[in-house]
Short mmCIF file of C-alpha atoms in Angstrom, two decimals:
data_model
loop_
_atom_site.label_atom_id
_atom_site.label_comp_id
_atom_site.label_asym_id
_atom_site.label_seq_id
_atom_site.Cartn_x
_atom_site.Cartn_y
_atom_site.Cartn_z
CA MET P 1 123.72 128.69 101.33
CA THR P 2 121.69 131.21 103.30
CA GLU P 3 122.76 133.09 106.39
CA VAL P 4 120.94 130.65 108.70
CA ASP P 5 123.09 127.84 107.29
CA GLU P 6 126.44 129.26 108.43
CA PHE P 7 126.64 126.28 110.79
CA PHE P 8 127.21 124.13 107.68
CA ARG P 9 129.58 126.47 105.81
CA SER P 10 132.82 124.59 106.49
CA ALA P 11 131.28 121.18 105.68
CA HIS P 12 129.75 122.56 102.49
CA ASP P 13 133.04 124.10 101.37
CA ASP P 14 134.78 120.76 101.94
CA LEU P 15 132.14 119.00 99.82
CA ILE P 16 132.55 121.50 96.96
CA TYR P 17 136.35 121.09 97.13
CA GLU P 18 135.90 117.33 96.90
CA LEU P 19 133.57 117.62 93.88
CA GLU P 20 136.05 119.89 92.10
CA ALA P 21 138.84 117.42 92.83
CA HIS P 22 136.76 114.79 90.99
CA GLY P 23 136.28 117.03 87.95
CA PHE P 24 132.88 118.57 88.77
CA ALA P 25 132.23 122.10 87.54
CA GLN P 26 129.67 124.67 88.63
CA VAL P 27 126.96 125.27 86.00
CA ASP P 28 124.70 127.67 87.90
CA GLU P 29 124.28 129.15 91.37
CA ALA P 30 123.24 125.85 92.98
CA ALA P 31 124.28 123.05 90.59
CA TRP P 32 127.49 121.19 89.73
CA ASP P 33 128.00 118.76 86.84
CA GLY P 34 130.51 115.95 86.56
CA GLU P 35 131.03 112.25 85.91
CA VAL P 36 130.76 109.20 88.13
CA VAL P 37 132.22 105.89 86.95
CA ALA P 38 130.33 102.74 87.99
CA SER P 39 130.49 99.19 86.61
CA GLY P 40 132.89 100.38 83.89
CA ASN P 41 130.53 103.09 82.62
CA ALA P 42 130.89 106.85 83.02
CA TRP P 43 127.64 108.63 83.88
CA ARG P 44 127.10 112.37 83.66
CA VAL P 45 125.62 113.60 86.93
CA ARG P 46 124.18 116.87 88.20
CA ILE P 47 124.31 117.64 91.93
CA ASP P 48 121.75 120.30 92.85
CA PHE P 49 122.21 122.21 96.12
CA GLY P 50 118.73 123.64 95.96
CA GLN P 51 115.67 123.58 98.17
CA MET P 52 115.97 121.94 101.64
CA TYR P 53 119.78 121.64 101.41
CA PRO P 54 121.83 121.43 103.63
CA VAL P 55 119.52 119.84 106.22
CA ARG P 56 118.64 117.33 103.49
CA ALA P 57 120.94 115.77 100.97
CA PRO P 58 121.51 117.61 97.69
CA LYS P 59 119.47 116.25 94.81
CA VAL P 60 121.34 114.12 92.30
CA PHE P 61 120.15 113.72 88.70
CA LEU P 62 121.46 111.59 85.84
CA LEU P 63 122.05 113.70 82.73
CA ASP P 64 122.46 110.70 80.41
CA GLU P 65 119.33 109.13 78.98
CA LYS P 66 118.22 106.21 81.11
CA PRO P 67 114.80 104.70 81.89
CA LEU P 68 113.50 105.72 85.29
CA SER P 69 114.20 103.05 87.85
CA TRP P 70 113.64 102.03 91.45
CA HIS P 71 114.82 104.35 94.22
CA GLN P 72 114.24 107.35 92.02
CA GLU P 73 111.82 110.14 92.90
CA SER P 74 109.06 111.31 90.57
CA ASP P 75 111.28 114.25 89.48
CA GLY P 76 114.01 111.80 88.46
CA SER P 77 116.37 112.50 91.37
CA LEU P 78 118.12 109.52 92.91
CA CYS P 79 116.96 108.32 96.32
CA LEU P 80 120.32 107.95 98.10
CA TYR P 81 119.55 108.29 101.81
CA SER P 82 116.81 106.92 104.01
CA GLN P 83 115.69 107.98 107.48
CA SER P 84 117.72 105.09 108.90
CA SER P 85 120.98 106.20 107.23
CA PRO P 86 123.62 106.34 109.97
CA GLY P 87 124.99 109.61 111.28
CA ALA P 88 123.84 113.22 111.12
CA PHE P 89 124.15 114.84 107.67
CA PRO P 90 125.99 111.79 106.20
CA TRP P 91 126.40 113.51 102.80
CA PHE P 92 129.11 115.71 104.36
CA ALA P 93 131.35 112.73 105.25
CA HIS P 94 134.46 112.57 103.07
CA GLY P 95 133.70 110.72 99.84
CA ALA P 96 130.22 109.70 101.03
CA LEU P 97 128.04 111.49 98.47
CA LEU P 98 129.89 110.26 95.37
CA ASP P 99 130.15 106.77 96.88
CA LYS P 100 126.36 106.78 97.32
CA VAL P 101 125.85 107.80 93.68
CA ARG P 102 128.29 105.11 92.54
CA GLY P 103 126.56 102.50 94.71
CA TRP P 104 123.14 103.51 93.31
CA LEU P 105 124.38 103.06 89.74
CA GLU P 106 125.92 99.66 90.51
CA ASN P 107 122.76 98.44 92.26
CA ASP P 108 120.63 99.64 89.36
CA GLU P 109 122.89 97.80 86.92
CA SER P 110 122.31 94.58 88.91
CA GLY P 111 118.54 95.12 89.03
CA TRP P 112 118.65 95.82 92.79
CA ALA P 113 119.23 92.12 93.34
CA ASP P 114 120.50 92.37 96.92
CA GLU P 115 118.18 95.07 98.26
CA ILE P 116 115.42 94.83 100.83
CA PRO P 117 112.61 96.01 98.52
CA ASP P 118 110.82 99.25 99.33
CA LEU P 119 107.06 98.90 98.85
CA ASP P 120 106.73 102.51 97.80
CA LEU P 121 105.19 102.71 94.34
CA GLU P 122 103.28 105.84 95.38
CA ARG P 123 106.52 107.85 95.35
CA TYR P 124 106.62 107.60 91.54
CA TRP P 125 103.28 109.38 91.12
CA ALA P 126 102.26 112.94 91.91
CA PRO P 127 100.16 113.04 95.11
CA ASN P 128 96.42 113.67 94.94
CA ALA P 129 94.66 116.45 96.82
CA ARG P 130 91.46 114.55 97.61
CA PHE P 131 92.56 111.93 100.17
CA SER P 132 95.59 111.61 102.47
CA LEU P 133 95.29 108.00 103.66
CA VAL P 134 93.39 104.86 102.70
CA ILE P 135 93.11 102.13 105.37
CA HIS P 136 92.31 98.69 103.99
CA ASP P 137 92.10 95.04 104.93
CA GLU P 138 94.08 92.28 103.24
CA LEU P 139 93.24 92.54 99.53
CA HIS P 140 92.37 89.56 97.33
CA GLN P 141 95.10 87.97 95.27
CA GLY P 142 94.28 87.77 91.59
CA GLY P 143 91.44 89.32 89.63
CA THR P 144 89.62 92.62 90.01
CA ASN P 145 87.38 93.17 93.02
CA TRP P 146 85.21 95.94 94.45
CA VAL P 147 86.07 97.47 97.83
CA ARG P 148 83.79 99.79 99.82
CA PHE P 149 85.04 102.64 102.01
CA ASP P 150 83.71 105.09 104.59
CA ARG P 151 85.26 108.36 105.69
CA LEU P 152 87.15 108.01 108.97
CA ALA P 153 88.15 111.68 108.78
CA PRO P 154 87.72 114.32 106.05
CA ASN P 155 90.80 113.08 104.16
CA THR P 156 90.98 109.48 105.42
CA LEU P 157 89.08 106.46 104.11
CA VAL P 158 88.66 103.13 105.91
CA GLN P 159 87.45 99.91 104.31
CA SER P 160 83.93 98.95 105.37
CA GLY P 161 83.11 96.09 103.05
CA ALA P 162 83.59 94.48 99.65
CA ALA P 163 80.41 95.57 97.86
CA ALA P 164 80.07 97.11 94.41
CA PRO P 165 78.47 100.57 94.12
CA PRO P 166 74.74 100.76 93.40
CA HIS P 167 73.76 101.48 89.83
CA ARG P 168 72.79 105.00 90.81
CA ARG P 169 74.28 106.66 93.84
CA PRO P 170 72.11 109.32 95.46
CA LYS P 171 73.82 112.47 96.75
CA SER P 172 73.19 111.30 100.31
CA HIS P 173 75.08 108.04 99.69
CA LYS P 174 77.85 107.96 102.31
CA HIS P 175 80.08 105.23 100.88
CA LEU P 176 82.94 105.48 98.39
CA TYR P 177 84.13 102.61 96.22
CA GLY P 178 87.39 101.35 94.87
CA LEU P 179 88.62 98.64 92.55
CA SER P 180 91.27 96.26 93.85
CA VAL P 181 93.55 94.81 91.16
CA ASP P 182 96.42 92.35 91.59
CA ILE P 183 99.31 92.82 89.12
CA GLY P 184 101.74 90.35 90.73
CA GLU P 185 105.51 90.88 90.71
CA VAL P 186 106.66 94.22 89.31
CA LYS P 187 110.07 94.55 87.64
CA THR P 188 110.09 98.33 87.17
CA PRO P 189 107.85 100.98 88.78
CA PRO P 190 104.89 101.95 86.56
CA ARG P 191 104.58 105.76 86.42
CA SER P 192 101.56 106.32 84.16
CA TRP P 193 98.27 104.70 83.26
CA ALA P 194 99.76 103.61 79.93
CA GLN P 195 102.46 101.62 81.77
CA LEU P 196 100.11 100.38 84.46
CA SER P 197 97.36 99.25 82.09
CA GLU P 198 99.78 96.81 80.44
CA LEU P 199 99.98 94.97 83.78
CA ILE P 200 96.19 94.75 84.35
CA ALA P 201 94.36 91.90 82.66
CA ASP P 202 91.01 93.75 82.31
CA SER P 203 92.40 97.27 82.03
CA ASP P 204 89.61 98.41 79.65
CA ARG P 205 86.95 97.64 82.25
CA VAL P 206 88.99 99.26 85.04
CA GLU P 207 89.54 102.40 82.97
CA ALA P 208 85.83 102.64 82.15
CA GLU P 209 84.82 102.36 85.83
CA LEU P 210 87.30 105.10 86.75
CA ARG P 211 86.33 107.44 83.91
CA GLU P 212 82.60 107.01 84.65
CA ARG P 213 83.28 107.77 88.35
CA ARG P 214 81.78 104.51 89.56
CA ALA P 215 85.16 103.79 91.14
CA ASP P 216 86.49 106.59 93.33
CA LEU P 217 89.95 105.06 93.62
CA LEU P 218 92.10 102.20 92.38
CA LEU P 219 94.08 99.90 94.68
CA ILE P 220 96.92 98.05 92.97
CA ARG P 221 98.18 95.00 94.86
CA TYR P 222 101.72 94.06 93.81
CA THR P 223 104.73 92.09 95.04
CA ARG P 224 108.45 92.81 95.11
CA GLY P 225 110.92 90.19 96.21
CA GLY P 226 108.17 88.12 97.81
CA HIS P 227 106.75 91.05 99.80
CA SER P 228 103.34 92.51 98.98
CA GLY P 229 102.42 96.19 98.78
CA VAL P 230 99.49 98.34 97.72
CA LEU P 231 99.52 101.39 95.47
CA GLY P 232 96.53 103.71 95.84
CA LEU P 233 95.54 105.90 92.89
CA VAL P 234 92.80 108.52 92.57
CA PRO P 235 91.50 109.63 89.14
CA LEU P 236 91.59 113.32 88.34
CA PRO P 237 88.29 115.00 87.39
CA GLY P 238 87.70 115.56 83.70
CA GLY P 239 87.93 112.13 82.14
CA ALA P 240 88.07 113.33 78.54
CA SER P 241 91.88 113.50 78.34
CA PRO P 242 93.52 111.02 75.97
CA GLU P 243 95.19 109.17 78.83
CA LEU P 244 93.64 108.53 82.22
CA GLN P 245 95.23 110.85 84.79
CA LEU P 246 95.87 109.37 88.23
CA ARG P 247 97.39 110.68 91.43
CA SER P 248 98.73 108.65 94.36
CA VAL P 249 97.38 108.28 97.88
CA SER P 250 99.12 106.57 100.82
CA CYS P 251 97.69 103.17 101.74
CA ALA P 252 97.94 101.38 105.07
CA SER P 253 96.85 97.83 105.81
CA ARG P 254 95.19 97.02 109.12
CA SER P 255 95.64 93.28 108.69
CA PRO P 256 97.05 91.22 111.60
CA GLU P 257 100.10 90.43 109.47
CA THR P 258 100.90 94.12 109.06
CA ARG P 259 100.41 94.85 112.75
CA ALA P 260 102.69 91.94 113.63
CA LEU P 261 105.58 93.56 111.75
CA ARG P 262 106.04 95.98 114.65
CA ALA P 263 105.19 93.56 117.46
CA GLY P 264 108.66 92.02 117.79
CA TYR P 265 110.34 88.88 116.55
CA GLN P 266 108.52 86.73 119.15
CA SER P 267 105.02 87.84 118.18
CA ALA P 268 104.17 84.72 116.15
CA GLU P 269 104.97 82.47 119.12
CA LEU P 270 103.13 84.76 121.56
CA ASN P 271 100.11 84.66 119.28
CA GLN P 272 99.50 81.06 120.36
CA LYS P 273 99.61 81.74 124.11
CA VAL P 274 96.88 82.30 126.71
CA VAL P 275 97.75 84.73 129.52
CA THR P 276 95.61 85.48 132.56
CA ILE P 277 96.15 88.74 134.41
CA VAL P 278 94.70 88.90 137.93
CA GLY P 279 94.29 92.50 138.99
CA VAL P 280 93.63 94.88 136.10
CA GLY P 281 94.32 98.10 137.91
CA ALA P 282 97.14 100.46 137.05
CA ILE P 283 99.93 97.90 136.52
CA GLY P 284 97.73 95.09 135.22
CA SER P 285 96.09 97.31 132.61
CA PHE P 286 99.42 98.35 131.09
CA VAL P 287 100.76 94.79 131.24
CA ALA P 288 97.66 93.63 129.35
CA ASP P 289 98.10 96.40 126.79
CA GLY P 290 101.81 95.65 126.35
CA LEU P 291 101.30 91.90 125.91
CA ARG P 292 98.50 92.44 123.39
CA ARG P 293 100.73 94.77 121.38
CA SER P 294 103.52 92.17 121.57
CA GLY P 295 101.35 89.49 119.98
CA VAL P 296 99.39 87.78 122.77
CA ARG P 297 95.85 87.47 121.45
CA ALA P 298 94.12 85.44 124.17
CA LEU P 299 94.01 87.42 127.41
CA VAL P 300 91.86 86.60 130.45
CA LEU P 301 91.39 89.64 132.71
CA VAL P 302 90.27 89.12 136.32
CA ASP P 303 89.19 92.06 138.49
CA GLY P 304 85.97 92.97 140.29
CA ASP P 305 86.65 96.68 140.97
CA ARG P 306 85.03 99.39 138.90
CA LEU P 307 86.92 102.01 136.94
CA ARG P 308 86.78 105.47 138.53
CA PRO P 309 87.73 108.80 136.94
CA GLY P 310 90.78 109.09 139.20
CA ASN P 311 92.05 105.69 138.03
CA LEU P 312 92.53 107.01 134.51
CA VAL P 313 95.72 108.85 135.46
CA ARG P 314 97.44 105.47 135.92
CA HIS P 315 95.24 103.19 133.81
CA ALA P 316 95.28 102.12 130.16
CA ALA P 317 91.47 102.06 129.70
CA ARG P 318 89.70 104.91 127.96
CA GLU P 319 87.59 107.49 129.77
CA SER P 320 84.45 106.25 128.04
CA PHE P 321 84.62 103.06 130.14
CA VAL P 322 84.45 104.79 133.54
CA GLY P 323 81.91 103.02 135.75
CA ARG P 324 82.39 99.59 134.23
CA PRO P 325 84.36 96.79 135.96
CA LYS P 326 88.08 97.26 135.28
CA ALA P 327 88.35 93.84 133.65
CA GLU P 328 85.44 94.66 131.35
CA ALA P 329 86.83 98.14 130.61
CA MET P 330 90.22 96.74 129.58
CA ALA P 331 88.67 93.93 127.55
CA ALA P 332 86.65 96.52 125.64
CA THR P 333 89.77 98.65 125.19
CA LEU P 334 91.81 95.75 123.84
CA GLY P 335 89.02 94.08 121.85
CA ASP P 336 89.31 90.83 119.91
CA LEU P 337 89.89 87.87 122.20
CA ALA P 338 90.30 89.59 125.61
CA GLU P 339 87.93 87.92 128.08
CA PRO P 340 86.85 89.76 131.26
CA LEU P 341 86.09 87.91 134.50
CA ALA P 342 84.48 90.08 137.17
CA GLY P 343 85.45 89.08 140.67
CA GLY P 344 88.59 88.02 142.49
CA VAL P 345 90.62 84.95 143.41
CA GLU P 346 89.04 83.81 146.67
CA SER P 347 89.74 80.06 146.66
CA LEU P 348 92.51 77.68 145.77
CA SER P 349 90.20 75.79 143.42
CA PHE P 350 89.45 78.94 141.41
CA ALA P 351 93.16 79.81 141.33
CA GLY P 352 93.84 76.28 140.09
CA ARG P 353 91.34 76.62 137.25
CA LEU P 354 92.98 79.87 136.10
CA VAL P 355 96.44 78.32 136.16
CA GLU P 356 95.36 75.16 134.32
CA ALA P 357 93.65 77.16 131.56
CA SER P 358 96.62 79.50 130.98
CA ASP P 359 100.16 79.37 129.69
CA LEU P 360 101.01 82.03 132.26
CA VAL P 361 99.18 83.75 135.13
CA ILE P 362 100.34 87.24 136.13
CA ASP P 363 99.43 88.48 139.60
CA ALA P 364 99.18 92.29 139.64
CA THR P 365 96.97 92.58 142.73
CA ALA P 366 99.63 93.45 145.35
CA ASN P 367 97.43 91.31 147.61
CA GLU P 368 99.49 88.70 149.50
CA VAL P 369 96.50 86.36 149.98
CA VAL P 370 95.86 86.24 146.24
CA THR P 371 99.59 85.86 145.58
CA GLN P 372 99.83 82.85 147.88
CA LEU P 373 96.75 81.18 146.39
CA LEU P 374 98.10 81.57 142.85
CA THR P 375 101.59 80.47 143.89
CA GLU P 376 100.23 77.27 145.44
CA ALA P 377 98.08 76.60 142.39
CA GLY P 378 101.13 77.11 140.19
CA ARG P 379 103.21 74.75 142.35
CA VAL P 380 100.57 72.01 142.05
CA ALA P 381 100.32 72.48 138.27
CA GLY P 382 104.09 72.80 137.81
CA LYS P 383 103.72 76.27 136.27
CA PRO P 384 105.40 79.53 137.33
CA ILE P 385 103.37 82.55 138.45
CA LEU P 386 104.59 86.07 137.72
CA SER P 387 104.02 88.52 140.59
CA VAL P 388 104.27 92.24 139.79
CA TYR P 389 104.03 95.07 142.29
CA LEU P 390 105.34 98.49 143.30
CA ALA P 391 106.44 99.62 146.75
CA ASN P 392 107.67 102.86 148.29
CA ALA P 393 105.47 105.04 146.07
CA GLY P 394 106.86 103.45 142.91
CA ARG P 395 110.55 103.68 143.82
CA SER P 396 110.74 99.90 144.32
CA LYS P 397 109.71 97.73 141.38
CA VAL P 398 109.41 93.97 141.81
CA VAL P 399 108.73 91.40 139.08
CA GLU P 400 109.07 87.98 140.68
CA ILE P 401 108.73 84.46 139.35
CA LEU P 402 106.97 82.30 141.94
CA PRO P 403 107.63 79.98 143.60
CA PRO P 404 111.19 81.39 143.83
CA ALA P 405 113.99 79.07 142.76
CA SER P 406 116.06 80.01 145.82
CA GLY P 407 113.19 79.54 148.24
CA GLU P 408 113.38 83.18 149.33
CA ARG P 409 111.12 85.97 148.13
CA LEU P 410 112.43 89.35 146.96
CA ALA P 411 111.97 91.95 149.68
CA PRO P 412 112.18 95.66 148.85
CA GLN P 413 113.80 97.87 151.46
CA GLU P 414 111.64 100.21 153.49
CA MET P 415 112.06 103.83 152.49
CA ALA P 416 110.84 107.03 154.05
CA PRO P 417 107.64 108.39 152.47
CA ILE P 418 108.23 111.04 149.82
CA ALA P 419 104.64 112.35 149.91
CA PRO P 420 101.54 111.58 151.96
CA ASP P 421 98.94 109.20 150.56
CA GLY P 422 95.80 110.83 149.24
CA VAL P 423 92.22 109.92 150.07
CA GLU P 424 89.41 109.63 147.54
CA SER P 425 85.83 109.76 148.76
CA GLY P 426 84.23 106.33 148.62
CA CYS P 427 87.36 104.54 147.40
CA GLY P 428 88.05 102.75 150.66
CA ASP P 429 91.85 102.66 150.31
CA PRO P 430 94.52 105.39 150.53
CA VAL P 431 95.63 106.62 147.10
CA SER P 432 99.39 106.17 146.63
CA PRO P 433 101.37 109.08 145.13
CA THR P 434 103.08 106.65 142.74
CA PRO P 435 103.73 108.50 139.45
CA PRO P 436 102.38 107.09 136.18
CA PHE P 437 105.87 106.60 134.72
CA ALA P 438 106.68 104.10 137.50
CA VAL P 439 103.60 102.09 136.52
CA MET P 440 104.64 102.08 132.87
CA GLU P 441 108.23 101.16 133.73
CA ILE P 442 107.26 98.11 135.79
CA ALA P 443 104.70 97.10 133.17
CA GLY P 444 107.52 97.07 130.62
CA MET P 445 109.65 94.93 132.95
CA ALA P 446 106.74 92.53 133.45
CA CYS P 447 106.06 92.22 129.70
CA ARG P 448 109.73 91.49 129.01
CA ILE P 449 109.97 88.77 131.66
CA ALA P 450 106.54 87.34 130.78
CA THR P 451 107.63 87.09 127.14
CA ALA P 452 110.76 85.22 128.22
CA LEU P 453 108.65 82.76 130.22
CA LEU P 454 106.18 82.26 127.38
CA THR P 455 108.90 81.62 124.80
CA ASP P 456 111.16 79.44 127.00
CA ASP P 457 113.91 82.07 126.96
CA GLU P 458 115.62 80.78 130.10
CA ALA P 459 118.44 83.33 129.99
CA ASN P 460 115.98 86.22 130.45
CA ALA P 461 113.26 84.51 132.49
CA ARG P 462 114.54 85.82 135.81
CA SER P 463 113.03 87.73 138.73
CA GLU P 464 114.04 91.37 138.90
CA MET P 465 113.89 94.14 141.50
CA ARG P 466 114.80 97.76 140.86
CA GLU P 467 115.40 100.24 143.61
CA PRO P 468 117.08 103.67 143.74
#
């Protein structure tokens, strides 16, 4: 323990006292040896209070001979805590560290039958120094396939195709190439080419391509507990060594399935919905962005105004789209299936066509004429309209389902101005001093209520108004 760690001194002393009470003895300045009994077996254990302790857990090693297993770092230390482990410095809790070691041994004895599998084979290999990240599409199941990459950044590769390398690559050739191999379900983590090659059907061919530098990297597709992962490996220069030397690189899929993992539990249902947003200014742009991130793929964006530099402070579009219609700018920002419609809602018939073609229409215009046209179109079609607007320089936030069930509209109170409106040359309207965080807050409210409407979540599909 160094001087800067005096904050932890009492907790550390309690931990040492606990280890001694369980028969552990100090063997050097930073290590203690003892036994942990699990599943009827006594295991000799070393607890190392070395580098990064106490802000990270001490390293725990098994002193008895045992094949390396899951949840074990490349140096053999046991992986006991994850970033999601509850509490601050949980290894200082009474009995917690030895309980974790005992639990690890019991889980290993059972073959990690009840775990949520980590797709982390790269942790069992030393990291390479050539690349930091490989971004790939969904890889083929079965067989061995070529994958082509381009440099996204000096140390980052992104998949750009599925072609094999040319027979001779000139020095000016910009692409790199990898081999994608599917090894199916893995029972134990392979930690060397000798172990890995036993799992690859045409390992001789793969090894030859790597040694001859035709393949710049190897992508291993595998499954654990029904979940698929990818291990990226880079060959070391100097292919004359008896065994092929490989180092790991982090891999990240950009497939829709991977993106959906973070989109929320309703993303699959939202993926089938069509949402039209009328008014793609400040609020509408962030609502569109939030719904796309939540899983809505088909967005229709309606707005005839053009994006100005000043809009960017409260707008989700990128600066490169300044000068283009806001609907077009947001469609280009979102990509995929976002459809821009330049213009506005100026007739009941046009409003009706938007409502009929959509699962939900969101009105973010703050224009009462447009709101009434859409509300009437929704009433005729038997569909709700979601109206979203700010008042009182962002202090009042209204997300309202129209027509209202009670027959009365939400009405924010009138508040004294907190700052004068600004004026932008050529804009034609006063510029409200509404702060960007108010726009993002109401966009979040709108996305939450829109999601409830789209997924028939009646308990949460309710109008909402927030005021100070």
